[in-house]
């Protein structure tokens, strides 16, 4: 008999009667007359109560070896449960221990563990209820992303992970090399990367955008969804060295089309997670660290219209706010979290776009505005988090782009292929990037970005 998933039981998808289950022991309680085991299989946050009669034939051999974390196969009668708080139970007729789990050594015990402790056992933390829930939400949100773009006819493009171009021009990239770093080949006193694996310097990508533009100007609307890498020494609860990014890029879109798509996208994603992950969210928002009112904020963001504020206007609002910010407000500065939070939580009281930032604080590829000082950038800010999406209309004018590359002190010759897109059938186009883990923090209520990615990488840490 094939095994049933516990999620199907709680979703009333299978008839009561004889069933087989496979899973792991979460808790167990034995008395002279009956043994209760809570079995889980990772399919949902709820377990299944097993009721075992000690007179059962297999009991004597198996029961003493049952412990938290052990794996079992059980067969029995699925029936309505008389106990409070659960609708079903399995009256076990046969049970078999598949893998033991020595109680004194297994790190995940019944008592709640701190998130910090669980971070030290990355290989076991997905077995905890919290991380089971987080990673199911992550999986559902991934499906939502593909669904959203698929419904709109976007083409999914796989941009390279190993690259020779620096999209953001910030230089915070990880090098990819097979050279012997003890004795690298040298030429004119410098390392000779011509002798390296790719016959030149190669890095891990910080963004798939530039390659995404190649495809947008070939097939129209595209998106990427893959890992990106930043070698910044940012040891914060919002930064990872390896994170996943979703980057749509659309030919013939201007900044306003771009903002409209970003708004539809974030609303769709939130609504999808609220609809498809209700049990996991309910569990996560009942945790002691979660802010329960966040669910209301999510509902608000998924339905409310988004405001738009010009960067210059935003600076005036901040200056007039009467607040004493840690980072003093001045035209030309990048907005810090505290400024973003003021704009979303106190000024607009909802989500908003800040647009038209000074060109000095934005990347070289953004379209320069008529004022010559600002660029057609947009950041989406959401209540309680701040920036979640960054994007822009791209500079499609060849000469202006060359000037911008030079102004940003980037080597023009590296961008010959990118400039070619502006020589042959150039079109206005735009796109944005959503940091997948920032989004997941938002919808799961997890406070540290390291807790929404299975294997976090950050300065000083890359386990497994
Ligand atoms: O603002 P960023 O750097 O934009 C880009 O990379 C553009 N190429 C996007 C585009 O227009 N196609 O990053 C985009 C988003 C940020 O809004 C943030 O959500 C996330 O990526 N992000 C990070 N997430 C986790 N850890 C980090 N170190 C991150 N840096 C950016």
Tab-separated table of C-alpha atoms and ligand atoms in Angstrom:
chain	number	residue	atom	x	y	z
A	1	UNK	CA	0.000	0.000	0.000
A	2	UNK	CA	1.498	3.363	-0.970
A	3	UNK	CA	1.972	5.867	1.831
A	4	UNK	CA	-0.350	8.822	2.353
A	5	UNK	CA	0.964	12.365	2.953
A	6	UNK	CA	-0.192	13.848	6.233
A	7	UNK	CA	-1.141	17.115	4.486
A	8	UNK	CA	-3.718	15.164	2.452
A	9	UNK	CA	-5.336	13.901	5.650
A	10	UNK	CA	-5.736	17.401	7.074
A	11	UNK	CA	-7.019	18.667	3.722
A	12	UNK	CA	-9.676	15.905	3.738
A	13	UNK	CA	-8.308	14.554	0.495
A	14	UNK	CA	-8.329	10.894	1.473
A	15	UNK	CA	-11.129	8.717	2.810
A	16	UNK	CA	-10.972	7.356	6.336
A	17	UNK	CA	-10.016	3.699	6.680
A	18	UNK	CA	-6.871	1.637	6.277
A	19	UNK	CA	-3.795	3.780	5.441
A	20	UNK	CA	-0.006	3.646	5.538
A	21	UNK	CA	2.198	6.580	6.596
A	22	UNK	CA	5.949	7.163	6.638
A	23	UNK	CA	7.627	9.859	8.633
A	24	UNK	CA	9.524	10.820	11.752
A	25	UNK	CA	8.641	10.900	15.433
A	26	UNK	CA	8.104	14.392	16.798
A	27	UNK	CA	6.940	13.411	20.286
A	28	UNK	CA	5.939	10.231	22.047
A	29	UNK	CA	4.203	9.406	25.285
A	30	UNK	CA	3.870	5.905	26.707
A	31	UNK	CA	1.623	4.563	29.430
A	32	UNK	CA	0.740	1.039	30.440
A	33	UNK	CA	-2.404	1.011	28.358
A	34	UNK	CA	-1.555	3.123	25.321
A	35	UNK	CA	1.289	4.837	23.448
A	36	UNK	CA	0.816	8.117	21.586
A	37	UNK	CA	3.254	9.207	18.907
A	38	UNK	CA	3.080	12.406	16.915
A	39	UNK	CA	4.324	11.528	13.447
A	40	UNK	CA	5.324	14.216	10.925
A	41	UNK	CA	6.397	13.878	7.321
A	42	UNK	CA	7.233	17.476	6.383
A	43	UNK	CA	4.214	17.886	4.112
A	44	UNK	CA	2.532	20.364	6.466
A	45	UNK	CA	2.939	21.936	9.857
A	46	UNK	CA	0.560	19.509	11.553
A	47	UNK	CA	1.494	15.991	12.536
A	48	UNK	CA	-0.643	12.894	12.858
A	49	UNK	CA	-1.441	11.311	16.198
A	50	UNK	CA	-0.664	7.592	16.262
A	51	UNK	CA	-2.481	5.544	18.882
A	52	UNK	CA	-0.736	2.286	19.659
A	53	UNK	CA	-2.060	-0.528	21.784
A	54	UNK	CA	0.759	-2.269	23.751
A	55	UNK	CA	-0.812	-5.647	22.978
A	56	UNK	CA	0.120	-5.187	19.326
A	57	UNK	CA	2.426	-7.920	18.048
A	58	UNK	CA	5.233	-5.589	16.895
A	59	UNK	CA	5.018	-3.457	20.043
A	60	UNK	CA	7.591	-5.126	22.262
A	61	UNK	CA	10.292	-5.044	19.577
A	62	UNK	CA	9.689	-1.491	18.372
A	63	UNK	CA	8.341	0.642	21.236
A	64	UNK	CA	11.511	0.773	23.367
A	65	UNK	CA	13.473	2.082	20.371
A	66	UNK	CA	11.041	4.858	19.481
A	67	UNK	CA	12.524	8.305	20.177
A	68	UNK	CA	12.204	11.824	18.819
A	69	UNK	CA	13.665	11.908	15.303
A	70	UNK	CA	13.348	8.168	14.612
A	71	UNK	CA	11.755	7.210	11.291
A	72	UNK	CA	8.736	4.927	11.159
A	73	UNK	CA	6.376	3.220	8.800
A	74	UNK	CA	2.916	2.668	10.227
A	75	UNK	CA	-0.291	1.133	9.009
A	76	UNK	CA	-3.665	1.399	10.624
A	77	UNK	CA	-7.168	2.710	10.657
A	78	UNK	CA	-7.485	6.451	10.056
A	79	UNK	CA	-10.420	7.517	12.201
A	80	UNK	CA	-12.011	10.605	13.758
A	81	UNK	CA	-10.210	11.460	16.980
A	82	UNK	CA	-12.024	11.897	20.280
A	83	UNK	CA	-9.126	14.026	21.556
A	84	UNK	CA	-9.286	17.826	21.633
A	85	UNK	CA	-7.362	19.826	19.028
A	86	UNK	CA	-7.114	17.147	16.359
A	87	UNK	CA	-9.656	15.814	13.922
A	88	UNK	CA	-8.041	12.495	13.068
A	89	UNK	CA	-5.848	9.817	14.576
A	90	UNK	CA	-4.340	6.595	13.297
A	91	UNK	CA	-5.173	3.471	15.254
A	92	UNK	CA	-2.027	1.551	14.499
A	93	UNK	CA	-2.191	-2.097	13.484
A	94	UNK	CA	1.386	-2.496	12.302
A	95	UNK	CA	4.431	-0.388	12.957
A	96	UNK	CA	7.992	-0.680	11.871
A	97	UNK	CA	11.028	1.290	12.941
A	98	UNK	CA	13.033	2.312	9.873
A	99	UNK	CA	15.839	4.361	11.409
A	100	UNK	CA	16.691	4.868	15.083
A	101	UNK	CA	17.578	8.247	16.586
A	102	UNK	CA	19.535	7.969	19.841
A	103	UNK	CA	17.674	10.258	22.249
A	104	UNK	CA	20.753	11.461	24.132
A	105	UNK	CA	22.512	12.526	20.919
A	106	UNK	CA	19.745	13.935	18.708
A	107	UNK	CA	20.000	17.747	18.919
A	108	UNK	CA	16.344	18.504	18.104
A	109	UNK	CA	14.370	17.744	21.208
A	110	UNK	CA	10.772	18.534	22.020
A	111	UNK	CA	11.545	21.812	23.761
A	112	UNK	CA	11.640	24.866	21.517
A	113	UNK	CA	15.102	25.793	20.268
A	114	UNK	CA	16.332	29.296	19.543
A	115	UNK	CA	16.777	30.329	15.924
A	116	UNK	CA	20.463	30.977	16.682
A	117	UNK	CA	20.912	27.391	17.861
A	118	UNK	CA	19.081	26.025	14.827
A	119	UNK	CA	21.404	28.052	12.568
A	120	UNK	CA	24.283	25.995	13.985
A	121	UNK	CA	22.663	22.751	12.789
A	122	UNK	CA	21.720	23.650	9.236
A	123	UNK	CA	21.569	19.963	8.290
A	124	UNK	CA	18.792	19.293	10.815
A	125	UNK	CA	16.918	22.584	11.084
A	126	UNK	CA	14.565	21.840	8.146
A	127	UNK	CA	13.119	19.122	10.424
A	128	UNK	CA	11.923	21.698	12.918
A	129	UNK	CA	8.366	22.929	12.537
A	130	UNK	CA	9.494	26.520	12.033
A	131	UNK	CA	11.910	25.788	9.221
A	132	UNK	CA	9.600	23.242	7.619
A	133	UNK	CA	7.040	26.055	7.396
A	134	UNK	CA	9.539	28.656	6.127
A	135	UNK	CA	10.833	26.405	3.374
A	136	UNK	CA	7.388	25.328	2.252
A	137	UNK	CA	6.511	29.030	1.914
A	138	UNK	CA	9.746	29.511	-0.048
A	139	UNK	CA	8.767	26.727	-2.418
A	140	UNK	CA	5.213	28.057	-2.875
A	141	UNK	CA	6.520	31.592	-3.501
A	142	UNK	CA	8.890	30.233	-6.182
A	143	UNK	CA	5.923	28.687	-7.946
A	144	UNK	CA	4.015	31.976	-7.616
A	145	UNK	CA	6.838	33.818	-9.375
A	146	UNK	CA	6.809	31.468	-12.345
A	147	UNK	CA	2.998	31.508	-12.437
A	148	UNK	CA	2.835	35.311	-12.494
A	149	UNK	CA	5.226	35.672	-15.420
A	150	UNK	CA	3.945	32.627	-17.252
A	151	UNK	CA	0.390	34.034	-17.168
A	152	UNK	CA	1.719	37.206	-18.820
A	153	UNK	CA	3.690	35.437	-21.544
A	154	UNK	CA	7.153	36.303	-20.191
A	155	UNK	CA	10.082	34.101	-21.269
A	156	UNK	CA	12.186	32.620	-18.463
A	157	UNK	CA	15.874	33.175	-19.229
A	158	UNK	CA	18.834	31.524	-17.499
A	159	UNK	CA	21.543	34.129	-17.262
A	160	UNK	CA	25.101	33.047	-16.426
A	161	UNK	CA	26.365	32.559	-12.901
A	162	UNK	CA	29.992	32.855	-13.964
A	163	UNK	CA	30.418	36.161	-15.726
A	164	UNK	CA	33.026	38.558	-16.976
A	165	UNK	CA	30.886	41.709	-16.578
A	166	UNK	CA	30.019	43.670	-13.467
A	167	UNK	CA	26.371	44.696	-13.644
A	168	UNK	CA	26.156	47.080	-10.728
A	169	UNK	CA	29.634	48.520	-11.332
A	170	UNK	CA	30.270	48.337	-7.598
A	171	UNK	CA	33.178	45.911	-7.772
A	172	UNK	CA	31.960	43.719	-4.887
A	173	UNK	CA	32.313	40.441	-6.773
A	174	UNK	CA	33.699	37.008	-5.938
A	175	UNK	CA	36.497	35.836	-8.192
A	176	UNK	CA	36.310	32.474	-9.971
A	177	UNK	CA	39.741	31.027	-10.629
A	178	UNK	CA	41.634	27.750	-10.849
A	179	UNK	CA	45.039	29.427	-10.632
A	180	UNK	CA	47.381	28.236	-7.902
A	181	UNK	CA	47.117	31.183	-5.520
A	182	UNK	CA	50.377	30.163	-3.819
A	183	UNK	CA	52.266	30.675	-7.082
A	184	UNK	CA	50.069	32.489	-9.609
A	185	UNK	CA	51.571	33.206	-13.050
A	186	UNK	CA	52.599	36.824	-13.357
A	187	UNK	CA	53.088	39.314	-16.139
A	188	UNK	CA	54.438	42.824	-15.552
A	189	UNK	CA	54.232	42.230	-11.798
A	190	UNK	CA	50.476	41.420	-11.959
A	191	UNK	CA	48.656	38.093	-11.951
A	192	UNK	CA	48.321	36.823	-15.516
A	193	UNK	CA	44.656	35.851	-15.798
A	194	UNK	CA	45.162	34.970	-19.477
A	195	UNK	CA	46.514	31.704	-18.069
A	196	UNK	CA	43.439	31.169	-15.924
A	197	UNK	CA	40.638	28.694	-16.708
A	198	UNK	CA	38.577	31.153	-18.773
A	199	UNK	CA	41.637	32.885	-20.259
A	200	UNK	CA	40.614	36.078	-18.458
A	201	UNK	CA	39.200	37.352	-15.182
A	202	UNK	CA	35.920	35.697	-14.226
A	203	UNK	CA	33.548	36.448	-11.341
A	204	UNK	CA	30.281	35.272	-9.822
A	205	UNK	CA	27.393	37.381	-11.072
A	206	UNK	CA	25.872	40.158	-8.953
A	207	UNK	CA	22.814	40.387	-11.221
A	208	UNK	CA	21.465	38.849	-14.428
A	209	UNK	CA	20.116	42.176	-15.630
A	210	UNK	CA	22.572	43.030	-18.392
A	211	UNK	CA	22.221	39.602	-19.972
A	212	UNK	CA	18.467	39.901	-19.356
A	213	UNK	CA	18.495	43.053	-21.500
A	214	UNK	CA	20.002	41.037	-24.360
A	215	UNK	CA	16.978	38.774	-24.283
A	216	UNK	CA	14.369	41.498	-23.672
A	217	UNK	CA	15.577	43.246	-26.827
A	218	UNK	CA	15.262	39.952	-28.682
A	219	UNK	CA	12.059	38.299	-27.431
A	220	UNK	CA	10.217	41.123	-25.634
A	221	UNK	CA	9.400	40.388	-22.023
A	222	UNK	CA	11.658	38.132	-19.996
A	223	UNK	CA	12.511	37.305	-16.402
A	224	UNK	CA	15.374	35.656	-14.604
A	225	UNK	CA	15.178	33.876	-11.259
A	226	UNK	CA	18.467	32.617	-9.936
A	227	UNK	CA	21.284	32.992	-7.420
A	228	UNK	CA	23.361	36.162	-7.286
A	229	UNK	CA	26.453	36.913	-5.241
A	230	UNK	CA	27.747	39.997	-3.450
A	231	UNK	CA	31.160	40.123	-1.818
A	232	UNK	CA	30.213	43.091	0.392
A	233	UNK	CA	31.249	42.893	4.010
A	234	UNK	CA	27.645	43.449	5.154
A	235	UNK	CA	27.014	41.542	8.341
A	236	UNK	CA	23.374	42.534	8.777
A	237	UNK	CA	20.025	40.806	9.177
A	238	UNK	CA	19.088	41.949	5.635
A	239	UNK	CA	22.185	40.981	3.630
A	240	UNK	CA	23.475	37.687	2.296
A	241	UNK	CA	26.547	36.965	0.178
A	242	UNK	CA	24.487	34.533	-1.915
A	243	UNK	CA	20.842	35.389	-2.487
A	244	UNK	CA	18.224	34.727	-5.133
A	245	UNK	CA	16.899	37.475	-7.306
A	246	UNK	CA	13.975	37.795	-9.710
A	247	UNK	CA	14.690	40.224	-12.530
A	248	UNK	CA	12.092	40.944	-15.205
A	249	UNK	CA	13.142	43.061	-18.176
A	250	UNK	CA	10.643	44.469	-20.661
A	251	UNK	CA	11.182	45.972	-24.106
A	252	UNK	CA	9.117	49.106	-24.867
A	253	UNK	CA	8.395	49.739	-21.159
A	254	UNK	CA	8.946	53.114	-19.534
A	255	UNK	CA	9.347	53.807	-15.822
A	256	UNK	CA	5.577	53.939	-15.235
A	257	UNK	CA	4.910	50.629	-17.003
A	258	UNK	CA	7.716	49.183	-14.887
A	259	UNK	CA	6.182	50.432	-11.634
A	260	UNK	CA	2.738	49.132	-12.608
A	261	UNK	CA	4.189	45.666	-13.242
A	262	UNK	CA	6.181	45.702	-9.973
A	263	UNK	CA	3.034	46.636	-8.054
A	264	UNK	CA	0.967	43.869	-9.685
A	265	UNK	CA	3.817	41.428	-9.062
A	266	UNK	CA	4.230	42.076	-5.347
A	267	UNK	CA	0.469	42.045	-4.786
A	268	UNK	CA	0.125	38.771	-6.663
A	269	UNK	CA	2.964	37.158	-4.682
A	270	UNK	CA	1.605	38.210	-1.308
A	271	UNK	CA	-1.913	37.109	-2.181
A	272	UNK	CA	-0.625	33.774	-3.489
A	273	UNK	CA	1.253	33.075	-0.266
A	274	UNK	CA	-1.717	34.154	1.886
A	275	UNK	CA	-3.974	31.825	-0.119
A	276	UNK	CA	-1.663	28.815	-0.455
A	277	UNK	CA	0.300	28.840	2.797
A	278	UNK	CA	-2.362	29.784	5.356
A	279	UNK	CA	-1.445	27.037	7.874
A	280	UNK	CA	2.284	27.699	7.666
A	281	UNK	CA	1.750	31.462	8.071
A	282	UNK	CA	-0.602	30.939	10.989
A	283	UNK	CA	2.059	28.805	12.663
A	284	UNK	CA	4.910	31.243	11.936
A	285	UNK	CA	3.010	34.316	13.085
A	286	UNK	CA	2.149	32.567	16.348
A	287	UNK	CA	5.888	32.268	17.187
A	288	UNK	CA	7.120	34.474	19.991
A	289	UNK	CA	9.401	36.534	17.739
A	290	UNK	CA	6.732	37.279	15.125
A	291	UNK	CA	4.739	40.464	14.961
A	292	UNK	CA	1.156	39.260	14.590
A	293	UNK	CA	-0.129	42.520	13.163
A	294	UNK	CA	2.159	41.913	10.185
A	295	UNK	CA	-0.541	39.743	8.602
A	296	UNK	CA	-2.766	42.825	8.457
A	297	UNK	CA	0.075	44.790	6.812
A	298	UNK	CA	0.443	42.030	4.210
A	299	UNK	CA	-3.258	42.200	3.419
A	300	UNK	CA	-2.985	45.984	3.128
A	301	UNK	CA	-0.007	45.821	0.738
A	302	UNK	CA	-1.759	43.199	-1.392
A	303	UNK	CA	-4.785	45.446	-1.926
A	304	UNK	CA	-3.895	49.124	-1.319
A	305	UNK	CA	-2.874	51.423	-4.171
A	306	UNK	CA	0.831	52.331	-4.086
A	307	UNK	CA	1.842	55.964	-3.679
A	308	UNK	CA	4.620	57.584	-5.716
A	309	UNK	CA	7.041	60.158	-4.387
A	310	UNK	CA	9.787	61.920	-6.283
A	311	UNK	CA	13.162	61.524	-4.547
A	312	UNK	CA	13.496	65.319	-4.290
A	313	UNK	CA	10.036	65.490	-2.709
A	314	UNK	CA	10.935	62.626	-0.342
A	315	UNK	CA	13.982	64.563	0.852
A	316	UNK	CA	11.784	67.592	1.590
A	317	UNK	CA	9.329	65.409	3.515
A	318	UNK	CA	12.173	63.950	5.579
A	319	UNK	CA	13.668	67.389	6.237
A	320	UNK	CA	10.310	68.694	7.426
A	321	UNK	CA	9.544	65.588	9.504
A	322	UNK	CA	11.077	67.009	12.678
A	323	UNK	CA	12.703	63.623	13.301
A	324	UNK	CA	16.312	63.313	14.321
A	325	UNK	CA	17.659	60.609	12.047
A	326	UNK	CA	20.956	58.864	12.683
A	327	UNK	CA	21.960	59.666	9.067
A	328	UNK	CA	21.297	63.389	8.451
A	329	UNK	CA	19.038	64.148	5.501
A	330	UNK	CA	20.508	65.933	2.499
A	331	UNK	CA	19.702	65.959	-1.237
A	332	UNK	CA	22.123	63.566	-2.931
A	333	UNK	CA	22.296	60.982	-0.170
A	334	UNK	CA	21.039	57.422	-0.492
A	335	UNK	CA	17.973	56.732	1.642
A	336	UNK	CA	18.763	54.629	4.697
A	337	UNK	CA	16.398	52.151	6.335
A	338	UNK	CA	15.302	54.703	8.927
A	339	UNK	CA	14.303	57.171	6.177
A	340	UNK	CA	12.488	54.521	4.179
A	341	UNK	CA	10.614	53.358	7.262
A	342	UNK	CA	9.522	56.898	8.049
A	343	UNK	CA	8.167	57.347	4.536
A	344	UNK	CA	6.237	54.059	4.526
A	345	UNK	CA	5.150	53.712	8.144
A	346	UNK	CA	4.541	57.314	9.146
A	347	UNK	CA	4.199	59.524	6.078
A	348	UNK	CA	2.352	57.477	3.445
A	349	UNK	CA	1.178	54.770	5.874
A	350	UNK	CA	1.449	52.222	3.120
A	351	UNK	CA	3.639	51.040	0.242
A	352	UNK	CA	5.215	53.542	-2.134
A	353	UNK	CA	7.635	54.063	-4.980
A	354	UNK	CA	10.418	56.604	-4.677
A	355	UNK	CA	11.473	57.669	-8.183
A	356	UNK	CA	14.036	59.838	-9.969
A	357	UNK	CA	17.095	59.471	-7.731
A	358	UNK	CA	20.301	61.504	-8.162
A	359	UNK	CA	22.446	59.801	-10.783
A	360	UNK	CA	25.515	59.803	-8.517
A	361	UNK	CA	23.997	57.185	-6.224
A	362	UNK	CA	22.618	54.908	-8.921
A	363	UNK	CA	24.102	52.504	-11.478
A	364	UNK	CA	25.392	53.593	-14.907
A	365	UNK	CA	22.618	51.932	-16.930
A	366	UNK	CA	19.700	54.041	-15.674
A	367	UNK	CA	18.129	56.533	-18.098
A	368	UNK	CA	19.230	60.110	-17.445
A	369	UNK	CA	16.342	62.569	-16.960
A	370	UNK	CA	16.001	65.892	-18.796
A	371	UNK	CA	17.371	67.732	-15.735
A	372	UNK	CA	20.726	65.950	-16.247
A	373	UNK	CA	20.941	65.364	-12.487
A	374	UNK	CA	18.540	62.517	-11.826
A	375	UNK	CA	17.879	59.118	-13.363
A	376	UNK	CA	14.684	57.151	-13.991
A	377	UNK	CA	15.149	54.849	-11.054
A	378	UNK	CA	12.421	53.451	-8.862
A	379	UNK	CA	12.641	51.765	-5.489
A	380	UNK	CA	9.586	50.068	-4.049
A	381	UNK	CA	9.344	50.611	-0.293
A	382	UNK	CA	6.955	48.579	1.838
A	383	UNK	CA	5.791	49.233	5.413
A	384	UNK	CA	7.983	47.800	8.208
A	385	UNK	CA	10.777	46.776	5.837
A	386	UNK	CA	11.697	49.592	3.465
A	387	UNK	CA	13.225	48.772	0.085
A	388	UNK	CA	12.151	45.467	-1.361
A	389	UNK	CA	12.510	46.132	-5.111
A	390	UNK	CA	14.974	48.242	-7.069
A	391	UNK	CA	14.611	48.996	-10.758
A	392	UNK	CA	14.753	51.576	-13.514
A	393	UNK	CA	14.106	52.541	-17.079
A	394	UNK	CA	17.355	51.781	-18.893
A	395	UNK	CA	19.438	54.251	-20.885
A	396	UNK	CA	18.690	53.343	-24.502
A	397	UNK	CA	20.629	56.256	-26.099
A	398	UNK	CA	24.043	55.031	-27.207
A	399	UNK	CA	25.975	58.278	-26.734
A	400	UNK	CA	24.465	59.099	-23.359
A	401	UNK	CA	25.234	55.571	-22.154
A	402	UNK	CA	28.882	55.804	-23.246
A	403	UNK	CA	29.171	59.066	-21.295
A	404	UNK	CA	27.613	57.495	-18.196
A	405	UNK	CA	29.975	54.505	-18.323
A	406	UNK	CA	32.912	56.907	-18.489
A	407	UNK	CA	31.510	59.107	-15.707
A	408	UNK	CA	31.237	56.005	-13.502
A	409	UNK	CA	34.896	55.231	-14.309
A	410	UNK	CA	34.037	51.861	-15.827
A	411	UNK	CA	35.994	50.425	-18.777
A	412	UNK	CA	33.857	51.234	-21.872
A	413	UNK	CA	35.487	48.410	-23.879
A	414	UNK	CA	34.036	45.805	-21.478
A	415	UNK	CA	30.527	46.894	-22.397
A	416	UNK	CA	30.872	46.666	-26.217
A	417	UNK	CA	28.157	44.023	-26.430
A	418	UNK	CA	25.836	45.995	-24.108
A	419	UNK	CA	26.385	49.104	-26.226
A	420	UNK	CA	25.609	47.081	-29.378
A	421	UNK	CA	22.047	46.670	-28.051
A	422	UNK	CA	21.811	50.483	-28.404
A	423	UNK	CA	23.321	50.459	-31.910
A	424	UNK	CA	21.005	47.882	-33.452
A	425	UNK	CA	17.285	48.551	-33.038
A	426	UNK	CA	17.531	50.228	-29.637
A	427	UNK	CA	14.234	50.575	-27.766
A	428	UNK	CA	13.103	52.112	-24.493
A	429	UNK	CA	13.092	49.318	-21.947
A	430	UNK	CA	12.913	48.839	-18.215
A	431	UNK	CA	13.145	46.242	-15.477
A	432	UNK	CA	13.542	45.623	-11.778
A	433	UNK	CA	14.964	43.199	-9.254
A	434	UNK	CA	13.238	41.629	-6.277
A	435	UNK	CA	15.473	40.078	-3.639
A	436	UNK	CA	13.734	36.772	-3.008
A	437	UNK	CA	14.877	36.462	0.611
A	438	UNK	CA	13.811	40.043	1.419
A	439	UNK	CA	10.368	39.093	0.157
A	440	UNK	CA	10.373	35.888	2.200
A	441	UNK	CA	11.318	37.751	5.373
A	442	UNK	CA	8.368	39.989	4.727
A	443	UNK	CA	5.797	37.246	4.315
A	444	UNK	CA	7.070	34.815	6.948
A	445	UNK	CA	7.760	37.377	9.670
A	446	UNK	CA	11.295	35.994	10.103
A	447	UNK	CA	13.558	38.742	11.392
A	448	UNK	CA	16.869	37.503	10.030
A	449	UNK	CA	17.513	36.890	6.334
A	450	UNK	CA	19.707	33.910	7.313
A	451	UNK	CA	16.538	32.111	8.374
A	452	UNK	CA	14.744	32.188	5.029
A	453	UNK	CA	17.445	30.567	2.851
A	454	UNK	CA	18.337	26.892	3.378
A	455	UNK	CA	22.119	27.402	3.408
A	456	UNK	CA	22.989	31.007	4.245
A	457	UNK	CA	26.322	32.438	3.154
A	458	UNK	CA	27.598	35.602	4.797
A	459	UNK	CA	30.978	37.073	5.749
A	460	UNK	CA	32.880	34.450	7.722
A	461	UNK	CA	30.383	31.660	7.137
A	462	UNK	CA	29.585	29.115	4.408
A	463	UNK	CA	28.721	25.776	6.028
A	464	UNK	CA	28.538	22.710	3.753
B	1	LIG	O1	19.119	47.105	-5.936
B	1	LIG	P1	19.876	45.936	-6.504
B	1	LIG	O2	21.335	45.889	-6.293
B	1	LIG	O3	19.489	45.939	-8.049
B	1	LIG	C1	20.022	45.147	-9.010
B	1	LIG	O4	20.799	44.225	-8.863
B	1	LIG	C2	19.439	45.465	-10.373
B	1	LIG	N1	20.290	44.824	-11.388
B	1	LIG	C3	18.007	45.014	-10.424
B	1	LIG	C4	17.344	45.276	-11.754
B	1	LIG	O5	16.997	46.401	-12.035
B	1	LIG	N2	17.194	44.249	-12.569
B	1	LIG	O6	19.232	44.602	-5.948
B	1	LIG	C5	17.872	44.287	-6.161
B	1	LIG	C6	17.238	43.721	-4.903
B	1	LIG	C7	17.176	44.698	-3.738
B	1	LIG	O7	16.034	45.508	-3.823
B	1	LIG	C8	17.097	43.765	-2.549
B	1	LIG	O8	15.762	43.290	-2.405
B	1	LIG	C9	17.951	42.590	-2.988
B	1	LIG	O9	18.017	42.633	-4.399
B	1	LIG	N3	19.325	42.604	-2.453
B	1	LIG	C10	19.786	41.749	-1.512
B	1	LIG	N4	19.195	40.750	-0.841
B	1	LIG	C11	19.940	40.055	0.043
B	1	LIG	N5	21.249	40.292	0.300
B	1	LIG	C12	21.900	41.285	-0.358
B	1	LIG	N6	23.212	41.479	-0.128
B	1	LIG	C13	21.161	42.072	-1.310
B	1	LIG	N7	21.478	43.102	-2.131
B	1	LIG	C14	20.347	43.405	-2.809
